[in-house]
Coordinates of C-alpha atoms in Angstrom, one line a residue:
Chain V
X64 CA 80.8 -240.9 63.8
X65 CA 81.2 -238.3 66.3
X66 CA 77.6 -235.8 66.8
X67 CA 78.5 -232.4 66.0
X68 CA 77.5 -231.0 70.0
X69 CA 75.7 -227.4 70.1
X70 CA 76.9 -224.6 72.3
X71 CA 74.9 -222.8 74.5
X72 CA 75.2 -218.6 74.5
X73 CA 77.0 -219.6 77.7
X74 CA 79.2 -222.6 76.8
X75 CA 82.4 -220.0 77.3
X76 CA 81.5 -219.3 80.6
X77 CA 81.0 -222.7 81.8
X78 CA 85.0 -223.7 80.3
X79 CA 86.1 -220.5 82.0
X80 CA 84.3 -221.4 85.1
X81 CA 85.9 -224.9 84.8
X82 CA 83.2 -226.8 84.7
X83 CA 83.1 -230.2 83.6
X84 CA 81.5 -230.3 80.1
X85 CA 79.6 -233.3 78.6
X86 CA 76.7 -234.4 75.9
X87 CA 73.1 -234.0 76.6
X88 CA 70.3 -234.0 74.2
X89 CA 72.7 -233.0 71.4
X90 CA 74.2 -230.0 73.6
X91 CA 77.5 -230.0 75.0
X92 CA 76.7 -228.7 78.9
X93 CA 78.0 -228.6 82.0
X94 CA 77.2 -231.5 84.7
X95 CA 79.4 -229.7 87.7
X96 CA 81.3 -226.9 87.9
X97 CA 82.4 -227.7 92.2
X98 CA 81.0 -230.7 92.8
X99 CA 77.2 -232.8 92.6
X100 CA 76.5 -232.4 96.3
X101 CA 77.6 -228.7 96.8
X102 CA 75.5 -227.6 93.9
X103 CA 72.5 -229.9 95.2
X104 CA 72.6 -228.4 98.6
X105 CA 73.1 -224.7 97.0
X106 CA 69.8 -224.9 95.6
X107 CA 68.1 -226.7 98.7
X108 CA 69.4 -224.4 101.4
X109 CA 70.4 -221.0 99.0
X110 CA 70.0 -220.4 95.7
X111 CA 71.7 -221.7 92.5
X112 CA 71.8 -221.1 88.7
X113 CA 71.2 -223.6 86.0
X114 CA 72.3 -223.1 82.4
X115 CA 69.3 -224.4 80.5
X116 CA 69.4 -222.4 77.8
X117 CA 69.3 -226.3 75.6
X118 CA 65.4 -226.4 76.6
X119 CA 63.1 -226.0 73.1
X120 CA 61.1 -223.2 72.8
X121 CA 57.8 -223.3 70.4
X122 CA 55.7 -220.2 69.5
X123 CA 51.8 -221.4 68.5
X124 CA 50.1 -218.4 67.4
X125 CA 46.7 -217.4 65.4
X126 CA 42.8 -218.0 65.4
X127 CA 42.9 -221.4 66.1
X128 CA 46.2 -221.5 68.6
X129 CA 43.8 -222.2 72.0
X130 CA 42.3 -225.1 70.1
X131 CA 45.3 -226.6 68.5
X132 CA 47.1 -226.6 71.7
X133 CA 44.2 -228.4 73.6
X134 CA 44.8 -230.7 70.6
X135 CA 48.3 -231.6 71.3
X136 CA 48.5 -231.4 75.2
X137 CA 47.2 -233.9 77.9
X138 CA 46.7 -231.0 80.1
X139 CA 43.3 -228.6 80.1
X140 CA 44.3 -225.2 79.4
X141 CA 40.2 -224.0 79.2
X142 CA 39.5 -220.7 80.8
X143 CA 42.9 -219.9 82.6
X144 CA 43.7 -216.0 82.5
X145 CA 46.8 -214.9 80.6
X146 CA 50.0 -215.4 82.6
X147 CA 49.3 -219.1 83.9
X148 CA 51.3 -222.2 82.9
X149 CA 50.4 -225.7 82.5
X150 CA 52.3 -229.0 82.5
X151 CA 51.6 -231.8 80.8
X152 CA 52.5 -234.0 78.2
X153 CA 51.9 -234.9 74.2
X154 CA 51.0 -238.0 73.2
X155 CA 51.0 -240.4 70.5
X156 CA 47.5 -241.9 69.4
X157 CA 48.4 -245.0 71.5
X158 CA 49.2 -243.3 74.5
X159 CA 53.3 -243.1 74.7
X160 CA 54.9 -239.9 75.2
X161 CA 55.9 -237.5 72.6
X162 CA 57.1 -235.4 75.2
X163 CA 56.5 -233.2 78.6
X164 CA 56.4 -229.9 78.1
X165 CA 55.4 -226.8 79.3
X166 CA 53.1 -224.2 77.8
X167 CA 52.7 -220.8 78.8
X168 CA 49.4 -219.0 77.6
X169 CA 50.4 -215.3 76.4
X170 CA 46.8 -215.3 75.5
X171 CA 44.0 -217.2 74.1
X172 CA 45.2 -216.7 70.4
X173 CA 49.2 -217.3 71.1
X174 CA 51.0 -220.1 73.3
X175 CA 54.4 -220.3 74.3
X176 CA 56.0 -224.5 74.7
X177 CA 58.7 -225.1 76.5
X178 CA 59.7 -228.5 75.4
X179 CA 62.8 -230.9 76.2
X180 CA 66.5 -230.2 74.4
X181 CA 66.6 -233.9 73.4
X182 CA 63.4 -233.6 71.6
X183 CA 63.2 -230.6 70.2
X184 CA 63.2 -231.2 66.2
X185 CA 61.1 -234.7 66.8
X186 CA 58.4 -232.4 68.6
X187 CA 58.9 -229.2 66.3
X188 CA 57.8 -231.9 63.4
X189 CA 54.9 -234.1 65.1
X190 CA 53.4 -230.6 66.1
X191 CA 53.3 -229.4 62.5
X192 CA 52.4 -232.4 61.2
X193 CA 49.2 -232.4 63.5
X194 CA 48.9 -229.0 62.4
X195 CA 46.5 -229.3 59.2
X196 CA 43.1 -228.2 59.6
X197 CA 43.8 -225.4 62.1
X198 CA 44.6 -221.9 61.8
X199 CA 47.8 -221.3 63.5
X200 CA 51.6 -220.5 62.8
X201 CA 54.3 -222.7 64.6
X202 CA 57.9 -221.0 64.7
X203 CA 60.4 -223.0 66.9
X204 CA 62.6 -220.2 68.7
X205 CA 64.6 -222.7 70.2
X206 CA 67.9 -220.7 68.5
X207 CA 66.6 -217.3 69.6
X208 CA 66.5 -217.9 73.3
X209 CA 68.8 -218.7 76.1
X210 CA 67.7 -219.4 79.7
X211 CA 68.8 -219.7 82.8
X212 CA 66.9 -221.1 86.2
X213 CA 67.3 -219.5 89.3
X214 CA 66.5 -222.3 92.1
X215 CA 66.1 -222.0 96.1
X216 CA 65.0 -220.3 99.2
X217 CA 66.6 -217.1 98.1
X218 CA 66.2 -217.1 94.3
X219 CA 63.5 -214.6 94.7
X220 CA 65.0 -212.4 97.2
X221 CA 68.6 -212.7 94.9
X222 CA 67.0 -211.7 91.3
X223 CA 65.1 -209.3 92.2
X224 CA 67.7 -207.6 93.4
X225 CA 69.8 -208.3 90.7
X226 CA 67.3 -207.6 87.7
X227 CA 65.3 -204.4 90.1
X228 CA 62.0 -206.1 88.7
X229 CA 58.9 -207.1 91.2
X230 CA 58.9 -210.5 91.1
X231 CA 57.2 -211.7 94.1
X232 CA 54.0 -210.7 92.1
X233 CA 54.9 -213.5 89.7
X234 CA 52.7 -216.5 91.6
X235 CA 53.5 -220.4 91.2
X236 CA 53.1 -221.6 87.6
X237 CA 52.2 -217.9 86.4
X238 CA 54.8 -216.0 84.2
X239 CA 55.5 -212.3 83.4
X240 CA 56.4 -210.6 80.1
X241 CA 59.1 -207.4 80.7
X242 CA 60.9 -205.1 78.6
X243 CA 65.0 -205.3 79.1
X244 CA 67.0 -203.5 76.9
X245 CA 64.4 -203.0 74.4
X246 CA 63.8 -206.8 74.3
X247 CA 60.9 -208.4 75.7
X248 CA 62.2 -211.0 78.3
X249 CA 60.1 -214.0 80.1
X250 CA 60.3 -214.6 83.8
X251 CA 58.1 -217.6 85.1
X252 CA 58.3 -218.9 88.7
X253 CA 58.7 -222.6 87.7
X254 CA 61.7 -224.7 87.9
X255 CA 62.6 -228.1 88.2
X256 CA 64.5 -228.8 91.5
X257 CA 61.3 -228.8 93.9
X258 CA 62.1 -225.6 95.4
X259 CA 61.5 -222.1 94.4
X260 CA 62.6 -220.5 91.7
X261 CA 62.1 -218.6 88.3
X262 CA 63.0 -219.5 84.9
X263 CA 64.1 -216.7 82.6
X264 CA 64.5 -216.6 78.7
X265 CA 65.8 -213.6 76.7
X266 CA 68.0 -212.8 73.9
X267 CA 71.9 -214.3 74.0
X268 CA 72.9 -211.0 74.4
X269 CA 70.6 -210.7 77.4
X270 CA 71.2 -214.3 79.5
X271 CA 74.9 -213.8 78.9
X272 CA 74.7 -210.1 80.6
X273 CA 72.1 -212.0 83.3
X274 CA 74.6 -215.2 84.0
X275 CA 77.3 -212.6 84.5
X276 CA 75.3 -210.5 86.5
X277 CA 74.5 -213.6 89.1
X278 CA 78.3 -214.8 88.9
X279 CA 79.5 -211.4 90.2
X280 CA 77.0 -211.5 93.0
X281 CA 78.6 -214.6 93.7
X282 CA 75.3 -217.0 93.1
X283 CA 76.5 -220.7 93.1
X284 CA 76.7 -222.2 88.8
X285 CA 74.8 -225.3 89.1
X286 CA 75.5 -228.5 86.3
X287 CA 73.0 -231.3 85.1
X288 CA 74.4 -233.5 87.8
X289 CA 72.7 -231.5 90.8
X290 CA 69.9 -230.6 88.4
X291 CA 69.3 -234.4 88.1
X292 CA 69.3 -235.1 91.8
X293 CA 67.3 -232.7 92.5
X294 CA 64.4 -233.1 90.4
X295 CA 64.3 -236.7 91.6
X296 CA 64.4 -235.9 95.0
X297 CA 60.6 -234.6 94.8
X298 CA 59.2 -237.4 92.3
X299 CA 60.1 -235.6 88.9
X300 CA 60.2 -237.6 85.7
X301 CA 63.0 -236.9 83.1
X302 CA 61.7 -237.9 79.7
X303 CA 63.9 -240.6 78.8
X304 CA 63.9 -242.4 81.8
X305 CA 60.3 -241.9 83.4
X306 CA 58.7 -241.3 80.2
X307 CA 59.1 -242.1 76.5
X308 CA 57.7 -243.5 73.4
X309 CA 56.7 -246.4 75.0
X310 CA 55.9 -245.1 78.2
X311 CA 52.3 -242.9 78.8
X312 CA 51.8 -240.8 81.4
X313 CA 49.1 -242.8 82.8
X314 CA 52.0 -245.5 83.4
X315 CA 54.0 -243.2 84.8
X316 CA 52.0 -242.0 87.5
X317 CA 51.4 -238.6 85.9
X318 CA 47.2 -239.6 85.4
X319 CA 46.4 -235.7 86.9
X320 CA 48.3 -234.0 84.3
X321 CA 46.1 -236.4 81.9
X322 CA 42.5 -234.5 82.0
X323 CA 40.4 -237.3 80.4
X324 CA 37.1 -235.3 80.7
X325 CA 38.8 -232.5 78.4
X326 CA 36.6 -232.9 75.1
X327 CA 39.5 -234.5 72.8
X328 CA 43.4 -234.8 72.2
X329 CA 45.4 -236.9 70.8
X330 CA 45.8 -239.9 72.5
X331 CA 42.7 -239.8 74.7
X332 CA 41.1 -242.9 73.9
X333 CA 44.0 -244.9 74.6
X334 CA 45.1 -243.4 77.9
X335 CA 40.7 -243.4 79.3
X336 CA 40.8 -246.9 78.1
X337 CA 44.3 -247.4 79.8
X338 CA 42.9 -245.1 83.0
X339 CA 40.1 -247.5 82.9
X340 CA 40.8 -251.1 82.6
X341 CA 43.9 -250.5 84.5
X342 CA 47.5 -250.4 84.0
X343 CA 49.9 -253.5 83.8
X344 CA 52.5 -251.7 85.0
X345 CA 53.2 -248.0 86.6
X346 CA 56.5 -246.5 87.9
X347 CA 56.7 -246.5 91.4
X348 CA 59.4 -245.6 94.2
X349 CA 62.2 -248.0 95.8
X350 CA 63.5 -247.5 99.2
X351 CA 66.4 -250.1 99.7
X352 CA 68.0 -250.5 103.2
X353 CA 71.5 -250.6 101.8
X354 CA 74.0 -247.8 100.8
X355 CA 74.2 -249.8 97.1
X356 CA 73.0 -247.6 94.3
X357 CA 70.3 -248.4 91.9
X358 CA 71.0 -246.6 88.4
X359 CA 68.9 -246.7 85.5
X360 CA 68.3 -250.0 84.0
X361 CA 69.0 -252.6 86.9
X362 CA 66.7 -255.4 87.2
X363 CA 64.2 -255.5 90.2
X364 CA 63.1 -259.1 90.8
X365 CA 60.9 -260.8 93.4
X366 CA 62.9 -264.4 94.2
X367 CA 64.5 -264.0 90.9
X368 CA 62.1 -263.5 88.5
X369 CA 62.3 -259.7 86.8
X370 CA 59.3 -257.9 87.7
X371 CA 60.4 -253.9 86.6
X372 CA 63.3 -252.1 86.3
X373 CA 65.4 -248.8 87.7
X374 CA 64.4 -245.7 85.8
X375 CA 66.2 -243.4 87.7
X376 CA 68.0 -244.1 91.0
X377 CA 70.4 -242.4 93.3
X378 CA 71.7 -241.8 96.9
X379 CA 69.3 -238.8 97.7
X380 CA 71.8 -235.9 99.0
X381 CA 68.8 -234.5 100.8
X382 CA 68.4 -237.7 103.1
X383 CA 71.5 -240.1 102.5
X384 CA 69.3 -242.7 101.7
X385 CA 69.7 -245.1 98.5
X386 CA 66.0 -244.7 96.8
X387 CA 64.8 -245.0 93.0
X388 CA 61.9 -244.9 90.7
X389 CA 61.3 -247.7 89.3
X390 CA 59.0 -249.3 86.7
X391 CA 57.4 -252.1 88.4
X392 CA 54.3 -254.7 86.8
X393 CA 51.1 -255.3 88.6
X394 CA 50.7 -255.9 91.3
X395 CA 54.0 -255.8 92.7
X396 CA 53.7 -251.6 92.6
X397 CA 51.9 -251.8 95.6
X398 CA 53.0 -249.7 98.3
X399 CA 55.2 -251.5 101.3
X400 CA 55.5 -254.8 98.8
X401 CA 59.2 -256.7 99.2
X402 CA 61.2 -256.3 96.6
X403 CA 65.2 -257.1 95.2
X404 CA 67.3 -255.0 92.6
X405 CA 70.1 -256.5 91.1
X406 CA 72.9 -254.0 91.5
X407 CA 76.5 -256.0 89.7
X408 CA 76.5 -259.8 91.1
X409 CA 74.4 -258.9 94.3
X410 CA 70.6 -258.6 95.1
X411 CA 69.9 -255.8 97.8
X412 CA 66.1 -255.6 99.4
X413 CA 63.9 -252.8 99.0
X414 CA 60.4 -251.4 99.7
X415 CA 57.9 -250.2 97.2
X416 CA 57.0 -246.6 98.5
X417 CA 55.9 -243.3 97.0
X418 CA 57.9 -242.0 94.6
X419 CA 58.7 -238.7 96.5
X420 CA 62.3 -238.7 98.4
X421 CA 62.2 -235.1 100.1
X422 CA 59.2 -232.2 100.4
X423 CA 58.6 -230.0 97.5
X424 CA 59.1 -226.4 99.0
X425 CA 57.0 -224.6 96.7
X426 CA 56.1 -220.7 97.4
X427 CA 52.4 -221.2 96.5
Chain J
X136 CA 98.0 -232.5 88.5
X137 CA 97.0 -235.7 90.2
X138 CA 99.6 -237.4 92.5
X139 CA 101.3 -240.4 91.4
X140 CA 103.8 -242.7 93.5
X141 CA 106.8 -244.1 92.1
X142 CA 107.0 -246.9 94.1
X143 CA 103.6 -247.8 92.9
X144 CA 102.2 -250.4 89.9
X145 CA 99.3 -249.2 88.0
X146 CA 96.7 -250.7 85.5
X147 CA 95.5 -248.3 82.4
X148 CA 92.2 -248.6 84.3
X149 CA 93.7 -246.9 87.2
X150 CA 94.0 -249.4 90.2
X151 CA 97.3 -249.2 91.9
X152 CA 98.8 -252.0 93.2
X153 CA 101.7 -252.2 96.2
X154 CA 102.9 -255.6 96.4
X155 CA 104.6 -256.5 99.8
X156 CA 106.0 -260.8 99.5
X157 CA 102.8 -262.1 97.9
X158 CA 100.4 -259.9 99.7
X159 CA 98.8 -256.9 96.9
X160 CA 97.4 -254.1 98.5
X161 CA 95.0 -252.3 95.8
X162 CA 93.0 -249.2 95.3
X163 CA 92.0 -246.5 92.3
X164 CA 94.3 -243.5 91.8
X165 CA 94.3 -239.9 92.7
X166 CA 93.4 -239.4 88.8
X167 CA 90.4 -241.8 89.1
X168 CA 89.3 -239.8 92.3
X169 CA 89.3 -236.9 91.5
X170 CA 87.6 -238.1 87.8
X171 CA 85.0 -239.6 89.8
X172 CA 84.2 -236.8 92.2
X173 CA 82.3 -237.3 94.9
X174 CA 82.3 -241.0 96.2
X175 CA 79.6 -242.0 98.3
X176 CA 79.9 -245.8 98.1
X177 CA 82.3 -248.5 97.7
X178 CA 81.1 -251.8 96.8
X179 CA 83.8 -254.2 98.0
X180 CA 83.9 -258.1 97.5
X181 CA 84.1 -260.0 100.6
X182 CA 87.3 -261.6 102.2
X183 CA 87.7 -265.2 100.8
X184 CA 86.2 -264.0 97.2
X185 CA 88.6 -265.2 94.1
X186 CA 89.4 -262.0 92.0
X187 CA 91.4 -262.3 88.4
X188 CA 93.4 -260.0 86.6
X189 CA 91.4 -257.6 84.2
X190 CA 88.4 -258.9 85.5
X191 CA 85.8 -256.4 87.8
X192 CA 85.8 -257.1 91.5
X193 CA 83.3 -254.2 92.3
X194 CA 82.6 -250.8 92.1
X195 CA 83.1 -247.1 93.0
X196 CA 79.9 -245.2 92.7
X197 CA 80.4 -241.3 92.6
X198 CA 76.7 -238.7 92.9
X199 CA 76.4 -239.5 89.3
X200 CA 77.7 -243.5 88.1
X201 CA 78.7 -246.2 89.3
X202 CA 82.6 -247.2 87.8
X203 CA 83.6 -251.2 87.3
X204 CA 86.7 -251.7 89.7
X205 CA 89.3 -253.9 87.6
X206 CA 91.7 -256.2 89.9
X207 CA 94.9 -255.6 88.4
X208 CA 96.2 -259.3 89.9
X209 CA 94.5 -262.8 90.6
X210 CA 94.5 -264.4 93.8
X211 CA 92.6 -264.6 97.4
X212 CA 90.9 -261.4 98.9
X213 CA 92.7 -261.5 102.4
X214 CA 91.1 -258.4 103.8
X215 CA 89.2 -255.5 102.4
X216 CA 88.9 -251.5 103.7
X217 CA 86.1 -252.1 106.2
X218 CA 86.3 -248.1 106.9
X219 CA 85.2 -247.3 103.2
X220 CA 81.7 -249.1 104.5
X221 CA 81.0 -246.2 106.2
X222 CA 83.3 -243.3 105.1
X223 CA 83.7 -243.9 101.1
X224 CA 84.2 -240.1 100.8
X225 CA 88.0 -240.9 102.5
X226 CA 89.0 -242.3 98.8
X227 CA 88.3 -238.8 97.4
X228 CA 90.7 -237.6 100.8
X229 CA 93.6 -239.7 99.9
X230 CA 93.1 -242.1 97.4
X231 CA 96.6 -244.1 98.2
X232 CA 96.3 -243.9 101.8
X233 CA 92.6 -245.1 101.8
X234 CA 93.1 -249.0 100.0
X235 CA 90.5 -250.9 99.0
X236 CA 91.2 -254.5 99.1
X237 CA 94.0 -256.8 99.8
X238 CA 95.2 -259.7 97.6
X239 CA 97.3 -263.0 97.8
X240 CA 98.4 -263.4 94.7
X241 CA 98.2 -266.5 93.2
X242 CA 101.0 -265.3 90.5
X243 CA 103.7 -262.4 91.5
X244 CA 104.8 -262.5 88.1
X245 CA 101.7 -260.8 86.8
X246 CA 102.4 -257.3 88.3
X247 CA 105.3 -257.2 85.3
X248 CA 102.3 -256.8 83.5
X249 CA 101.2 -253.1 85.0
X250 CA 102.4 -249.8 84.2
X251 CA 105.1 -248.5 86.3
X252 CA 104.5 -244.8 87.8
X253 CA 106.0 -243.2 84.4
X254 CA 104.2 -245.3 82.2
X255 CA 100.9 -244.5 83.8
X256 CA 101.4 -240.7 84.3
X257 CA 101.4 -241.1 80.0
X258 CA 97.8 -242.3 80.6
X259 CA 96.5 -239.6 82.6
X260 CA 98.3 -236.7 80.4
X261 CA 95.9 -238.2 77.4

């Protein structure tokens, strides 16, 4: 049985554009519109824009909102001003991920989550259904908003321009609300490429008007290819491949997103005790001395026996080199340890080595 | 459009095959290129290797995947594209000028088998 794909508000534009259009996370979207590598180097050396209006959005409001979110969320939100963003993850009780996520703190009685397309109605009803007990109302606006991210060097510089709003006051991780057509629009600088950027959400009405704003000023469309690449370039995890159900953030080399002296959450006493005694396994990154490619899924072995496998894995753009994260066991993780992923009928060497491929260029 | 040859034999998995006395010279179509995007490796098999019809004898990795290579014929790998060791990205130039391996066939009569350039231009209008 063929899934019924949504559209984005901008689905029209991307077939116009000519992009080539596939399934993610139950959205029909755009992986490249001129090609991977033009797009990737777009956002590293210009700027580029990302459709992602798929991402979930989750409005926690009321009395209890600061104390239901610190319930939910791996991260510590405690006595950040209005404006600032965390991310971090849900968890399960024992530890896997429900998701990563970001929330944005409108103020200490309303919270805005901006949660994975893939996951959105799983999350929508683990968050409601850790909801009793606590004054707050939960309405998923994942239909209302559409979003686009504006990545690079010059994403500042080019929306600005574009939208005539002051956006270099907007710091790293900090958001502002603004009034656009009578609407009230969201810009954050955040992103997910390692370089900087903003990420905006507004009406349909109002990212469609946006998108065609940045397309006539000639900004480069970027797909979920480059927006792949890129995010793994800088250590990133995508949750389905560096995180899931059976994957905690403590295993995934995310422990400072994980604020174990944070009063409770859900899931704290199995990542501390996890944190604690040790993991048997964490993902790590590969450096292999070939031009093979690692994808998600190959085997890494030590003189054949299986000792991890690929999560993510590509020929970094950035540097040329073939690199992956991988989920390796104890106490092969170790950095500089001799490794071998299976790639097809061969066995390549790599190096264990720390799963960041190129520099974050954060404006900080 | 993609460019097809006439002269050419292709398999629905589109590899075309030019076969000179018993000698195939094989490599993926301008359809499969351009499909693929971006190729930044080749993974070939080595000269000596066995390879059988509708069987994988490597693999084209674009940004994104890698893609199974099918040999459209069986026989002896007699030489392969050492150029696509370093410049893969040629196949996305000219994918019939820029060969991947070549074959002795261990049976001529199998390339009755593959789609003539007609045939195969069917396929890629699907």
């Amino acid at each position: 049985m063929e899934e019924k794909l949504i559209k984005t508000c901008l689905h029209d534009r991307h077939v116009k554009l000519g992009a080539q259009m596939s399934p993610f996370g139950g959205f029909d979207m755009p992986i490249q519109y001129k090609g991977i590598t033009e797009e990737h180097n777009a956002v590293r050396q210009n700027v580029g824009v990302f459709d992602v209006s798929h991402m979930g959005e989750v409005r926690i409001s009321g009395p209890d909102a600061f104390k239901f979110v610190s319930h939910i969320f791996t991260n510590d939100i405690s006595g950040a001003p209005d404006g600032q963003i965390f991310y971090g993850m849900m968890c399960y009780d024992n530890g896997g991920t429900v998701d990563d996520l970001l929330v944005y703190k409108v103020n200490d009685e309303e919270y805005f989550l901006v949660i994975n397309a893939s996951n959105i109605d799983k999350d929508v009803d683990w968050i409601k259904s850790h909801a009793e007990g606590f004054d707050v109302k939960i309405e998923n606006e994942s239909e209302y908003y559409g979003e686009v991210a504006v990545q690079g060097p010059k994403a500042e510089e080019t929306l600005e321009k574009l939208m005539g709003l002051p956006l270099q006051d907007i710091s790293f991780y900090n958001f502002k609300t603004f009034d656009a057509d009578g609407e009230t629009i969201i810009v954050s600088r955040t992103g997910y490429t390692g370089e900087d950027g903003f990420e905006v959400y507004g009406s349909h009405k109002f990212t469609q008007a946006l998108w065609d704003k940045l397309m006539d000023a000639g900004v480069q469309p970027c797909g979920l290819g480059c927006r792949d690449t890129l995010r793994f370039e800088v250590g990133l995890p995508l949750y389905g491949d560096e995180l899931a159900a059976d994957i905690t953030p403590i295993e995934a080399s995310l422990s400072m997103f994980v604020k174990l002296d944070k009063p409770e959450f859900i899931g704290k006493e199995a990542l501390a005790s996890q944190k604690g005694n040790g993991v048997t396994r964490r993902i790590v990154g590969l450096e292999l001395e070939c031009n093979a490619i690692p994808r998600h899924g190959y085997p890494v072995e030590i003189e054949g026996k299986k000792v991890g496998e690929i999560t993510t894995g590509y020929r970094s753009i950035s540097t040329g080199k073939s690199v992956a994260m991988a989920m390796i066991d104890k106490p092969y993780d170790k950095l500089g340890t001799k490794v071998e992923v299976r790639i097809r009928k061969k066995v390549f060497p790599a190096t264990v080595v720390k799963k960041r491929f190129y520099d974050k260029n954060y404006k900080k | 459009m993609s460019k097809i040859l006439d002269d050419l034999r292709y398999a629905d998995s589109h590899e075309w095959v030019k076969l000179e006395g018993d000698i195939a010279t094989i490599g993926i179509t301008d359809y499969a290129q351009h499909a693929l995007g971006n190729i930044v490796y080749v993974d070939m098999p080595e000269v000596g290797d066995e390879v059988t019809q509708g069987e994988d004898f490597g693999a084209v990795e674009s940004v994104k995947a890698a893609s199974d290579l099918i040999s459209p014929v069986s026989g002896e790998v007699v030489e392969i594209n050492e150029a696509l060791e370093d410049e893969p990205e040629l196949v996305n130039q000219d994918a019939f000028a820029n060969w991947i391996m070549k074959v002795k066939v261990s049976d001529p009569s199998e390339i009755e088998s593959l789609l003539d350039a007609a045939a195969y231009a069917k396929i890629c209008e699907e």
